[in-house]
Amino acid sequence: MITSPANPKVKRLVRLRSRRHRDSEGAFLIEGYRELTRAVAAGVRIDEIYVCDPLFLGTNEPELVERIMASGARCHRLAPDPFRKAAYRDRPEGLLAVAPQFDTGLERIRLRPDPLLLVMEGIEKPGNLGTMLRAADAAGVSAVVVADPTTDPFNPNVVRASLGCLFTVPLAVSTADGVIRWLAGHGIRALVTTPSTRDLYWSADYSGAVAVVVGSEQYGLSETWLDGRFPMARIPMAGSADSLNAATAAALVLFEALRQRTAADGLLPKW
Amino acid sequence: MITSPANPKVKRLVRLRSRRHRDSEGAFLIEGYRELTRAVAAGVRIDEIYVCDPLFLGTNEPELVERIMASGARCHRLAPDPFRKAAYRDRPEGLLAVAPQFDTGLERIRLRPDPLLLVMEGIEKPGNLGTMLRAADAAGVSAVVVADPTTDPFNPNVVRASLGCLFTVPLAVSTADGVIRWLAGHGIRALVTTPSTRDLYWSADYSGAVAVVVGSEQYGLSETWLDGRFPMARIPMAGSADSLNAATAAALVLFEALRQRTAADGLLPKW
């Protein structure tokens, strides 16, 4: 039982919030019951689990801890004070794990026929990346590809905002040029979202193999995507503001694709 | 020029981040160039403006400060250290104002014929309320009504996440029963969003006077809305997760309404 917030294990968990330490260790943090449940269900390997029973919110946590330990993870018990120090959440739930970073190469993506994909370029805020993963999961996309991100997908706020959908949606990271070559190689059309077109997103065609491409919060898409090679679509702005939250914008276009691809009987497609 | 972070004016600005102090003063904070620009354009009265020139990001800030001063606001100049203390943003832009809280009674809402409204119940996170206001503005809604909120609309994070759309969309706060009576009195149909129905949101009818009703992040809508009086619609979940971010969900339904209400020529309606 770790009782001191000054314990070196606690300090290392705090360090794993920074990208430098995550990348040098090749590890990342997964905090929370729902997030860990989704990680385990998706077959993510857990190396260590840090547990603080008095902070559990429900009654299913011990079973989850046992499953994670049975898979070979080392378990450490913490008193509430050191756990609160180690946790990155304001209201920690008593579960914090360390997992090895998984491969995010494009070559690991396996596609079904006629896939729907989300490509995001240059995303800056981990919370937006996580919220987009959650929306992508809900829209049933086959994979999410991140081009030239400013944030890394193993940021604790990605795990948190995605509610664990980082583990349910296949994710790859590459450069914009790498993504464009990969899409072409797989016969996937790109539909780029930008305010610089008159075509509305609900008038676009989302049939077949298609990737919805959204840009960063501040700058939108780079010129690479806007040189005329790809059809464009914009989200209409009917009020005073000139833009939407990036995750909201991605969700709107993905669900319009889902609407068009869903059969008249309401049965959802699976890609 | 205020040079000390211990200055009582700086301490009071910090206190205004808490609801208790906001409500006892009847005031709230507006920080940032875009947010203040939208507030001024919407005719929001500004009592005081706190300015730190070295933190300006652009060149239009002095003109905005002059306009705000010309409207009768007192202006205080701050050195960077006290400004950073007073600002609630991580990267302050050198502009922070104090404004009187405005009336959020339902009776202040003026409606056009066939309005589209957003009603949200029990919203907890100010960031979600702000993001919903931004989406509501973009979808061209006539007004946003908040029923029994846990957060108050004058929370600095509402202003921030709304990017100033708190000032561009008419906003009212009431109880669920008060909202239901008000909708009925104005002949506005309520369409409630819930996972407890088979009807998909894109199959619902958004013509005429209609209010889209969304629930809180944790608990969804209360029984008041789900007793069968109102038609229901759900957002399909095509992946592993069982819910979407509340602001994303609201945006999806509002933009489906906008899609259905937009003429075939793509000309956006105005309510």
Coordinates of C-alpha atoms in Angstrom, one line a residue:
Chain A
M1 CA 0.0 0.0 0.0
I2 CA 1.5 3.4 -1.1
T3 CA 0.6 6.0 1.5
S4 CA 2.8 8.9 0.6
P5 CA 2.2 11.4 -2.2
A6 CA 6.0 11.7 -2.4
N7 CA 6.4 8.0 -3.4
P8 CA 8.4 7.7 -6.6
K9 CA 5.7 5.7 -8.3
V10 CA 3.2 8.5 -7.8
K11 CA 5.7 11.0 -9.1
R12 CA 6.2 8.9 -12.3
L13 CA 2.4 8.8 -12.9
V14 CA 2.4 12.6 -12.7
R15 CA 5.3 12.8 -15.1
L16 CA 3.4 10.6 -17.6
R17 CA 1.0 13.5 -18.2
S18 CA 3.8 15.2 -20.2
R19 CA 4.4 14.0 -23.8
R20 CA 8.1 13.9 -23.3
H21 CA 7.9 11.3 -20.6
R22 CA 5.2 9.4 -22.4
D23 CA 7.2 9.1 -25.5
S24 CA 10.5 8.3 -23.7
E25 CA 8.7 5.5 -21.8
G26 CA 6.5 4.4 -24.7
A27 CA 3.6 4.4 -22.3
F28 CA 0.4 6.3 -21.5
L29 CA -2.2 6.7 -18.8
I30 CA -5.8 5.3 -18.8
E31 CA -7.9 6.6 -16.0
G32 CA -11.5 5.8 -15.0
Y33 CA -13.8 2.8 -15.0
R34 CA -15.5 3.4 -18.4
E35 CA -12.3 4.1 -20.2
L36 CA -10.5 1.0 -18.7
T37 CA -13.5 -1.2 -19.5
R38 CA -13.4 -0.1 -23.1
A39 CA -9.6 -0.6 -23.3
V40 CA -9.9 -4.1 -21.9
A41 CA -12.8 -5.0 -24.2
A42 CA -10.6 -3.8 -27.1
G43 CA -7.7 -6.0 -26.1
V44 CA -5.4 -3.1 -25.1
R45 CA -2.5 -4.5 -23.0
I46 CA -2.3 -3.0 -19.5
D47 CA 1.1 -3.1 -17.7
E48 CA 0.2 -1.6 -14.3
I49 CA -3.0 -0.8 -12.5
Y50 CA -3.1 1.7 -9.6
V51 CA -6.1 1.2 -7.3
C52 CA -7.7 3.2 -4.5
D53 CA -10.8 1.3 -3.3
P54 CA -12.3 4.1 -1.1
L55 CA -12.7 6.3 -4.3
F56 CA -14.7 3.7 -6.2
L57 CA -18.0 5.1 -7.4
G58 CA -19.7 1.7 -8.1
T59 CA -19.5 -2.0 -7.2
N60 CA -18.1 -3.4 -10.4
E61 CA -14.5 -2.0 -10.0
P62 CA -13.0 -5.0 -8.1
E63 CA -14.1 -7.4 -10.9
L64 CA -12.4 -5.1 -13.5
V65 CA -9.2 -4.9 -11.5
E66 CA -9.2 -8.7 -11.2
R67 CA -9.6 -9.1 -15.0
I68 CA -6.8 -6.6 -15.6
M69 CA -4.5 -8.4 -13.0
A70 CA -5.4 -11.8 -14.6
S71 CA -4.1 -10.5 -17.9
G72 CA -0.7 -10.0 -16.3
A73 CA -0.7 -6.4 -15.1
R74 CA 1.0 -5.5 -11.8
C75 CA -1.3 -4.0 -9.3
H76 CA -0.5 -1.3 -6.7
R77 CA -2.8 -0.1 -3.9
L78 CA -2.8 3.6 -3.1
A79 CA -4.3 5.5 -0.2
P80 CA -6.6 8.4 -1.2
D81 CA -4.0 11.2 -0.8
P82 CA -1.3 9.7 -3.1
F83 CA -4.1 8.6 -5.5
R84 CA -5.5 12.1 -5.8
K85 CA -2.0 13.3 -6.5
A86 CA -1.4 10.7 -9.2
A87 CA -4.8 11.1 -10.9
Y88 CA -5.3 13.8 -13.5
R89 CA -9.0 14.0 -13.0
D90 CA -10.7 16.4 -10.6
R91 CA -12.9 13.7 -9.2
P92 CA -10.8 10.5 -9.5
E93 CA -12.7 7.2 -9.5
G94 CA -9.9 5.1 -7.9
L95 CA -8.6 3.5 -11.1
L96 CA -5.5 4.5 -13.0
A97 CA -3.5 2.3 -15.4
V98 CA -0.3 2.5 -17.4
A99 CA -0.4 0.9 -20.8
P100 CA 2.2 0.6 -23.6
Q101 CA 1.6 3.0 -26.5
F102 CA 0.2 1.1 -29.4
D103 CA 1.2 1.3 -33.1
T104 CA -0.6 4.1 -34.9
G105 CA 0.9 3.4 -38.4
L106 CA -1.5 3.7 -41.3
E107 CA -0.5 0.1 -42.3
R108 CA -2.3 -1.3 -39.3
I109 CA -5.7 -0.1 -40.5
R110 CA -7.8 -3.0 -41.9
L111 CA -10.7 -1.7 -43.9
R112 CA -14.1 -3.3 -44.8
P113 CA -15.6 -2.6 -48.2
D114 CA -17.0 0.9 -48.7
P115 CA -15.6 2.3 -45.5
L116 CA -16.5 5.7 -44.0
L117 CA -13.5 7.4 -42.5
L118 CA -12.7 10.6 -40.6
V119 CA -9.5 12.4 -41.4
M120 CA -8.5 15.3 -39.2
E121 CA -5.6 17.6 -39.8
G122 CA -3.5 19.6 -37.3
I123 CA -5.8 19.2 -34.3
E124 CA -4.4 21.1 -31.4
K125 CA -6.7 20.4 -28.5
P126 CA -6.6 16.9 -27.0
G127 CA -10.2 17.4 -25.8
N128 CA -11.3 18.0 -29.4
L129 CA -9.5 15.0 -30.6
G130 CA -11.2 12.9 -27.9
T131 CA -14.6 14.3 -28.6
M132 CA -14.2 13.6 -32.3
L133 CA -13.2 10.0 -31.6
R134 CA -16.4 9.7 -29.5
A135 CA -18.5 11.1 -32.4
A136 CA -16.6 8.9 -34.9
D137 CA -17.4 5.8 -32.9
A138 CA -21.1 6.8 -32.7
A139 CA -21.3 7.4 -36.4
G140 CA -19.8 3.9 -37.0
V141 CA -16.7 5.0 -38.9
S142 CA -14.2 2.4 -39.9
A143 CA -11.1 4.4 -38.8
V144 CA -9.9 7.8 -37.8
V145 CA -6.7 9.1 -39.4
V146 CA -4.9 12.1 -37.9
A147 CA -2.7 14.1 -40.2
D148 CA 0.1 16.3 -38.7
P149 CA -1.5 16.6 -35.2
T150 CA -0.2 19.2 -32.7
T151 CA -1.4 17.0 -29.9
D152 CA -0.6 13.3 -29.5
P153 CA -3.3 10.7 -29.2
F154 CA -1.9 9.4 -25.9
N155 CA -2.6 12.7 -24.1
P156 CA -4.7 11.9 -21.0
N157 CA -7.3 14.4 -22.1
V158 CA -7.8 12.4 -25.4
V159 CA -8.5 9.3 -23.4
R160 CA -10.8 11.2 -21.1
A161 CA -12.8 13.2 -23.7
S162 CA -13.1 10.1 -25.9
L163 CA -14.6 8.2 -22.9
G164 CA -12.4 5.3 -24.1
C165 CA -13.3 5.5 -27.8
L166 CA -9.6 5.9 -28.4
F167 CA -9.7 2.1 -28.1
T168 CA -12.9 1.3 -30.0
V169 CA -12.1 3.2 -33.2
P170 CA -9.0 2.2 -35.2
L171 CA -6.7 5.2 -35.2
A172 CA -3.7 6.1 -37.3
V173 CA -1.3 9.1 -37.3
S174 CA 0.6 10.3 -40.4
T175 CA 1.5 13.4 -42.5
A176 CA -1.1 15.0 -44.9
D177 CA 0.8 13.7 -47.9
G178 CA 1.0 10.3 -46.4
V179 CA -2.7 10.2 -45.8
I180 CA -3.5 11.4 -49.3
R181 CA -1.4 8.7 -50.8
W182 CA -2.9 6.1 -48.6
L183 CA -6.5 7.1 -49.4
A184 CA -5.7 7.0 -53.1
G185 CA -4.1 3.6 -52.8
H186 CA -7.2 2.3 -51.2
G187 CA -9.6 3.9 -53.7
I188 CA -11.2 6.1 -51.0
R189 CA -12.6 9.5 -52.1
A190 CA -11.8 12.5 -49.8
L191 CA -14.5 15.1 -49.1
V192 CA -12.9 18.2 -47.6
T193 CA -14.8 20.5 -45.3
T194 CA -14.0 24.2 -45.7
P195 CA -15.9 27.5 -45.6
S196 CA -14.4 28.3 -49.0
T197 CA -17.1 26.6 -51.1
R198 CA -20.8 27.2 -51.9
D199 CA -21.6 23.5 -51.7
L200 CA -23.4 22.5 -48.5
Y201 CA -22.4 19.4 -46.6
W202 CA -25.8 17.9 -46.8
S203 CA -25.8 18.1 -50.6
A204 CA -22.6 16.0 -50.8
D205 CA -22.5 12.3 -51.8
Y206 CA -21.3 10.0 -49.1
S207 CA -21.8 6.7 -50.8
G208 CA -19.1 4.1 -51.3
A209 CA -15.6 4.5 -49.8
V210 CA -15.3 8.0 -48.5
A211 CA -13.2 10.0 -46.0
V212 CA -14.5 13.2 -44.4
V213 CA -11.6 15.6 -43.9
V214 CA -11.7 18.3 -41.2
G215 CA -9.1 20.9 -40.3
S216 CA -7.7 22.4 -37.2
E217 CA -9.6 24.6 -34.7
Q218 CA -7.7 27.8 -35.6
Y219 CA -6.7 27.5 -39.2
G220 CA -9.0 24.9 -40.9
L221 CA -7.4 22.7 -43.6
S222 CA -4.0 23.4 -45.2
E223 CA -3.6 24.2 -48.9
T224 CA -2.6 20.5 -49.5
W225 CA -6.3 19.7 -49.2
L226 CA -7.7 22.7 -50.9
D227 CA -5.9 22.8 -54.3
G228 CA -9.0 21.6 -56.2
R229 CA -8.2 17.8 -56.2
F230 CA -11.0 17.0 -53.8
P231 CA -14.7 17.9 -53.7
M232 CA -15.5 20.4 -51.0
A233 CA -18.4 21.0 -48.6
R234 CA -19.2 23.6 -46.1
I235 CA -21.4 23.8 -43.0
P236 CA -23.8 26.7 -43.3
M237 CA -23.6 29.4 -40.6
A238 CA -27.1 30.8 -40.2
G239 CA -26.2 33.1 -37.2
S240 CA -23.6 35.7 -36.2
A241 CA -20.7 33.4 -35.6
D242 CA -18.3 32.3 -38.4
S243 CA -17.3 28.9 -37.2
L244 CA -18.2 25.9 -35.1
N245 CA -16.3 23.9 -32.5
A246 CA -14.1 21.5 -34.6
A247 CA -15.5 18.4 -32.9
T248 CA -19.1 19.6 -33.5
A249 CA -18.3 20.3 -37.2
A250 CA -16.8 16.8 -37.6
A251 CA -19.9 15.2 -36.0
L252 CA -22.3 17.0 -38.2
V253 CA -20.7 15.8 -41.4
L254 CA -20.2 12.2 -40.2
F255 CA -23.8 11.9 -39.1
E256 CA -25.0 13.3 -42.4
A257 CA -23.0 10.5 -44.0
L258 CA -24.6 8.0 -41.6
R259 CA -28.1 9.4 -42.4
Q260 CA -27.5 9.0 -46.2
R261 CA -26.0 5.5 -45.7
T262 CA -28.7 4.2 -43.4
A263 CA -31.3 2.1 -45.1
A264 CA -34.9 3.4 -45.1
D265 CA -35.8 0.8 -42.5
G266 CA -33.5 2.6 -40.0
L267 CA -31.1 -0.4 -39.8
L268 CA -27.7 1.1 -39.3
P269 CA -24.9 0.0 -41.6
K270 CA -21.7 -1.5 -40.3
W271 CA -18.4 -0.8 -42.0
Chain B
M1 CA -1.7 51.8 -14.2
I2 CA -2.1 48.8 -11.9
T3 CA 1.2 47.1 -11.4
S4 CA 0.6 44.8 -8.4
P5 CA -1.1 41.4 -8.6
A6 CA -2.2 42.1 -5.0
N7 CA -4.2 45.2 -6.0
P8 CA -7.8 44.9 -4.7
K9 CA -9.2 45.4 -8.2
V10 CA -7.3 42.3 -9.4
K11 CA -8.6 40.3 -6.4
R12 CA -12.1 41.3 -7.2
L13 CA -11.8 40.2 -10.8
V14 CA -10.5 36.8 -9.5
R15 CA -13.5 36.6 -7.1
L16 CA -16.0 37.2 -10.0
R17 CA -15.1 33.7 -11.3
S18 CA -17.2 32.3 -8.5
R19 CA -21.0 32.3 -8.8
R20 CA -21.5 33.6 -5.3
H21 CA -19.6 36.7 -6.0
R22 CA -21.1 37.1 -9.5
D23 CA -24.6 36.9 -8.1
S24 CA -24.0 39.1 -5.1
E25 CA -22.6 41.8 -7.4
G26 CA -25.0 41.1 -10.2
A27 CA -22.0 41.2 -12.6
F28 CA -20.0 38.9 -14.8
L29 CA -16.7 38.7 -16.7
I30 CA -16.2 39.0 -20.5
E31 CA -12.7 38.2 -21.6
G32 CA -11.1 38.2 -25.1
Y33 CA -11.3 40.2 -28.3
R34 CA -13.9 38.1 -30.1
E35 CA -16.2 37.8 -27.1
L36 CA -16.1 41.5 -26.3
T37 CA -16.7 42.4 -30.0
R38 CA -19.8 40.2 -30.1
A39 CA -21.0 41.6 -26.7
V40 CA -20.6 45.2 -28.0
A41 CA -22.3 44.4 -31.3
A42 CA -25.2 42.8 -29.4
G43 CA -25.6 46.0 -27.3
V44 CA -24.4 44.4 -24.0
R45 CA -23.6 47.2 -21.5
I46 CA -20.0 47.1 -20.3
D47 CA -19.3 48.8 -16.9
E48 CA -15.5 48.4 -16.7
I49 CA -12.7 47.4 -19.1
Y50 CA -9.3 46.1 -17.9
V51 CA -6.6 46.5 -20.6
C52 CA -3.0 45.2 -20.9
D53 CA -1.7 46.5 -24.3
P54 CA 1.5 44.3 -24.3
L55 CA -0.7 41.2 -24.4
F56 CA -2.8 42.2 -27.5
L57 CA -2.6 39.7 -30.3
G58 CA -3.8 41.9 -33.1
T59 CA -4.0 45.6 -34.0
N60 CA -7.8 46.2 -33.6
E61 CA -7.9 46.1 -29.9
P62 CA -7.3 49.8 -29.2
E63 CA -10.3 50.7 -31.4
L64 CA -12.5 48.2 -29.5
V65 CA -11.4 49.7 -26.2
E66 CA -12.2 53.2 -27.4
R67 CA -15.7 52.1 -28.4
I68 CA -16.3 50.5 -25.1
M69 CA -15.0 53.6 -23.2
A70 CA -17.2 55.9 -25.4
S71 CA -20.2 53.9 -24.2
G72 CA -19.4 55.0 -20.7
A73 CA -17.2 52.1 -19.3
R74 CA -14.4 52.9 -16.9
C75 CA -11.0 51.8 -18.2
H76 CA -8.1 50.5 -16.1
R77 CA -4.7 49.8 -17.4
L78 CA -2.8 46.8 -16.0
A79 CA 0.8 45.6 -16.3
P80 CA 1.2 42.0 -17.6
D81 CA 1.7 40.4 -14.2
P82 CA -1.6 41.6 -12.5
F83 CA -3.4 41.1 -15.8
R84 CA -2.3 37.4 -16.0
K85 CA -3.5 37.0 -12.4
A86 CA -6.9 38.6 -13.2
A87 CA -7.5 36.8 -16.5
Y88 CA -9.1 33.3 -16.4
R89 CA -7.6 32.2 -19.7
D90 CA -4.3 30.4 -20.0
R91 CA -3.2 32.7 -22.8
P92 CA -4.8 36.1 -22.0
E93 CA -5.3 38.5 -24.8
G94 CA -5.1 41.7 -22.7
L95 CA -8.9 42.5 -22.6
L96 CA -11.1 41.7 -19.7
A97 CA -14.5 43.4 -19.0
V98 CA -17.1 43.5 -16.2
A99 CA -20.7 43.7 -17.3
P100 CA -24.0 43.7 -15.4
Q101 CA -25.8 40.4 -15.6
F102 CA -28.7 40.7 -18.0
D103 CA -32.3 39.6 -17.6
T104 CA -32.8 35.9 -18.4
G105 CA -36.5 35.7 -17.8
L106 CA -38.6 33.9 -20.4
E107 CA -40.8 37.0 -20.9
R108 CA -37.9 38.8 -22.5
I109 CA -37.8 36.4 -25.5
R110 CA -39.3 37.9 -28.6
L111 CA -40.2 35.3 -31.3
R112 CA -40.6 35.4 -35.0
P113 CA -43.2 33.2 -36.7
D114 CA -42.3 29.5 -36.9
P115 CA -39.3 29.7 -34.6
L116 CA -36.7 26.9 -34.0
L117 CA -35.6 26.8 -30.4
L118 CA -33.2 24.8 -28.3
V119 CA -34.2 23.8 -24.8
M120 CA -31.6 22.2 -22.6
E121 CA -32.3 20.7 -19.2
G122 CA -30.0 20.4 -16.2
I123 CA -26.8 21.2 -18.1
E124 CA -23.8 20.8 -15.7
K125 CA -20.7 21.9 -17.6
P126 CA -20.3 25.5 -18.5
G127 CA -18.2 24.4 -21.5
N128 CA -21.0 22.4 -22.8
L129 CA -23.5 25.2 -22.4
G130 CA -21.2 27.5 -24.2
T131 CA -20.5 25.1 -27.1
M132 CA -24.3 24.6 -27.4
L133 CA -24.9 28.3 -27.6
R134 CA -22.3 28.4 -30.4
A135 CA -24.0 25.6 -32.3
A136 CA -27.4 27.2 -31.7
D137 CA -26.2 30.4 -33.2
A138 CA -24.8 28.6 -36.2
A139 CA -28.0 26.7 -36.7
G140 CA -29.9 30.0 -36.7
V141 CA -32.1 29.2 -33.7
S142 CA -34.4 32.0 -32.4
A143 CA -33.7 31.4 -28.7
V144 CA -32.1 29.0 -26.3
V145 CA -34.0 28.2 -23.1
V146 CA -32.2 26.5 -20.2
A147 CA -34.3 24.5 -17.7
D148 CA -33.1 23.9 -14.2
P149 CA -29.4 24.4 -15.0
T150 CA -26.6 23.3 -12.6
T151 CA -24.3 25.9 -14.1
D152 CA -25.2 29.6 -14.5
P153 CA -25.0 31.2 -17.9
F154 CA -22.6 33.9 -16.6
N155 CA -19.9 31.4 -15.8
P156 CA -16.6 32.6 -17.5
N157 CA -16.4 29.3 -19.3
V158 CA -19.8 29.8 -20.9
V159 CA -18.7 33.1 -22.3
R160 CA -15.4 31.5 -23.5
A161 CA -16.8 28.2 -25.0
S162 CA -19.6 30.2 -26.7
L163 CA -17.0 32.5 -28.2
G164 CA -19.4 35.3 -27.4
C165 CA -22.6 33.6 -28.8
L166 CA -24.0 34.1 -25.3
F167 CA -24.7 37.6 -26.6
T168 CA -25.9 36.7 -30.1
V169 CA -28.6 34.1 -29.2
P170 CA -31.5 35.2 -27.0
L171 CA -31.2 33.1 -23.8
A172 CA -33.6 32.4 -21.0
V173 CA -33.4 30.4 -17.8
S174 CA -36.5 28.8 -16.1
T175 CA -37.8 25.6 -14.5
A176 CA -38.8 22.6 -16.7
D177 CA -42.5 23.2 -15.8
G178 CA -42.1 26.9 -16.6
V179 CA -40.6 26.1 -20.0
I180 CA -43.3 23.6 -20.8
R181 CA -46.1 26.1 -20.0
W182 CA -44.3 28.8 -22.0
L183 CA -43.9 26.6 -25.1
A184 CA -47.6 25.6 -24.9
G185 CA -48.6 29.2 -24.5
H186 CA -46.7 30.1 -27.7
G187 CA -47.9 27.1 -29.7
I188 CA -44.4 25.6 -29.9
R189 CA -44.1 21.9 -30.3
A190 CA -41.5 20.2 -28.2
L191 CA -39.4 17.3 -29.7
V192 CA -37.5 15.5 -26.9
T193 CA -34.3 13.7 -27.5
T194 CA -33.8 10.4 -25.6
P195 CA -32.3 7.0 -26.2
S196 CA -35.7 5.5 -25.1
T197 CA -37.4 5.5 -28.5
R198 CA -37.0 3.8 -31.8
D199 CA -37.6 6.9 -33.8
L200 CA -34.4 8.4 -35.3
Y201 CA -33.9 12.2 -35.1
W202 CA -33.6 12.5 -38.9
S203 CA -37.0 11.0 -39.4
A204 CA -38.7 13.6 -37.2
D205 CA -40.6 16.6 -38.5
Y206 CA -39.0 20.0 -37.8
S207 CA -41.5 22.2 -39.6
G208 CA -43.3 25.1 -38.0
A209 CA -42.7 26.3 -34.5
V210 CA -40.6 23.6 -32.8
A211 CA -38.3 23.3 -29.8
V212 CA -35.5 20.6 -29.7
V213 CA -35.2 19.5 -26.1
V214 CA -31.9 17.9 -24.9
G215 CA -31.0 16.6 -21.4
S216 CA -28.0 16.8 -19.1
E217 CA -24.6 15.1 -19.7
Q218 CA -25.1 12.5 -17.0
Y219 CA -28.8 11.8 -16.7
G220 CA -30.4 12.9 -20.0
L221 CA -33.9 14.4 -19.7
S222 CA -36.0 14.1 -16.5
E223 CA -39.4 12.3 -16.4
T224 CA -41.2 15.6 -16.9
W225 CA -40.3 15.4 -20.6
L226 CA -40.6 11.7 -21.1
D227 CA -44.2 11.0 -19.9
G228 CA -45.5 10.6 -23.5
R229 CA -46.8 14.2 -24.0
F230 CA -44.1 15.0 -26.5
P231 CA -42.8 13.2 -29.6
M232 CA -39.4 11.6 -29.0
A233 CA -36.3 11.2 -31.2
R234 CA -33.0 9.4 -30.7
I235 CA -29.5 9.7 -32.2
P236 CA -28.4 6.3 -33.5
M237 CA -25.2 4.9 -31.9
A238 CA -23.5 2.9 -34.6
G239 CA -20.4 2.0 -32.6
S240 CA -19.4 0.8 -29.2
A241 CA -20.2 3.9 -27.1
D242 CA -23.7 4.5 -25.7
S243 CA -23.8 8.3 -25.8
L244 CA -22.4 11.4 -27.4
N245 CA -21.1 14.6 -25.8
A246 CA -24.2 16.7 -24.9
A247 CA -23.2 19.6 -27.1
T248 CA -22.5 17.4 -30.1
A249 CA -25.9 15.7 -29.7
A250 CA -27.7 19.1 -29.6
A251 CA -25.8 20.3 -32.7
L252 CA -26.8 17.2 -34.7
V253 CA -30.5 17.6 -34.0
L254 CA -30.4 21.4 -34.6
F255 CA -28.6 21.0 -37.9
E256 CA -31.0 18.3 -39.1
A257 CA -33.8 20.8 -38.4
L258 CA -31.8 23.4 -40.4
R259 CA -31.3 21.0 -43.2
Q260 CA -35.1 20.2 -43.4
R261 CA -36.0 23.9 -43.1
T262 CA -33.6 25.1 -45.7
A263 CA -35.0 25.7 -49.2
A264 CA -33.8 23.5 -52.1
D265 CA -31.9 26.5 -53.4
G266 CA -29.7 26.4 -50.3
L267 CA -30.9 29.8 -49.1
L268 CA -30.8 29.7 -45.3
P269 CA -34.0 30.6 -43.4
K270 CA -34.1 33.3 -40.8
W271 CA -36.3 32.9 -37.7

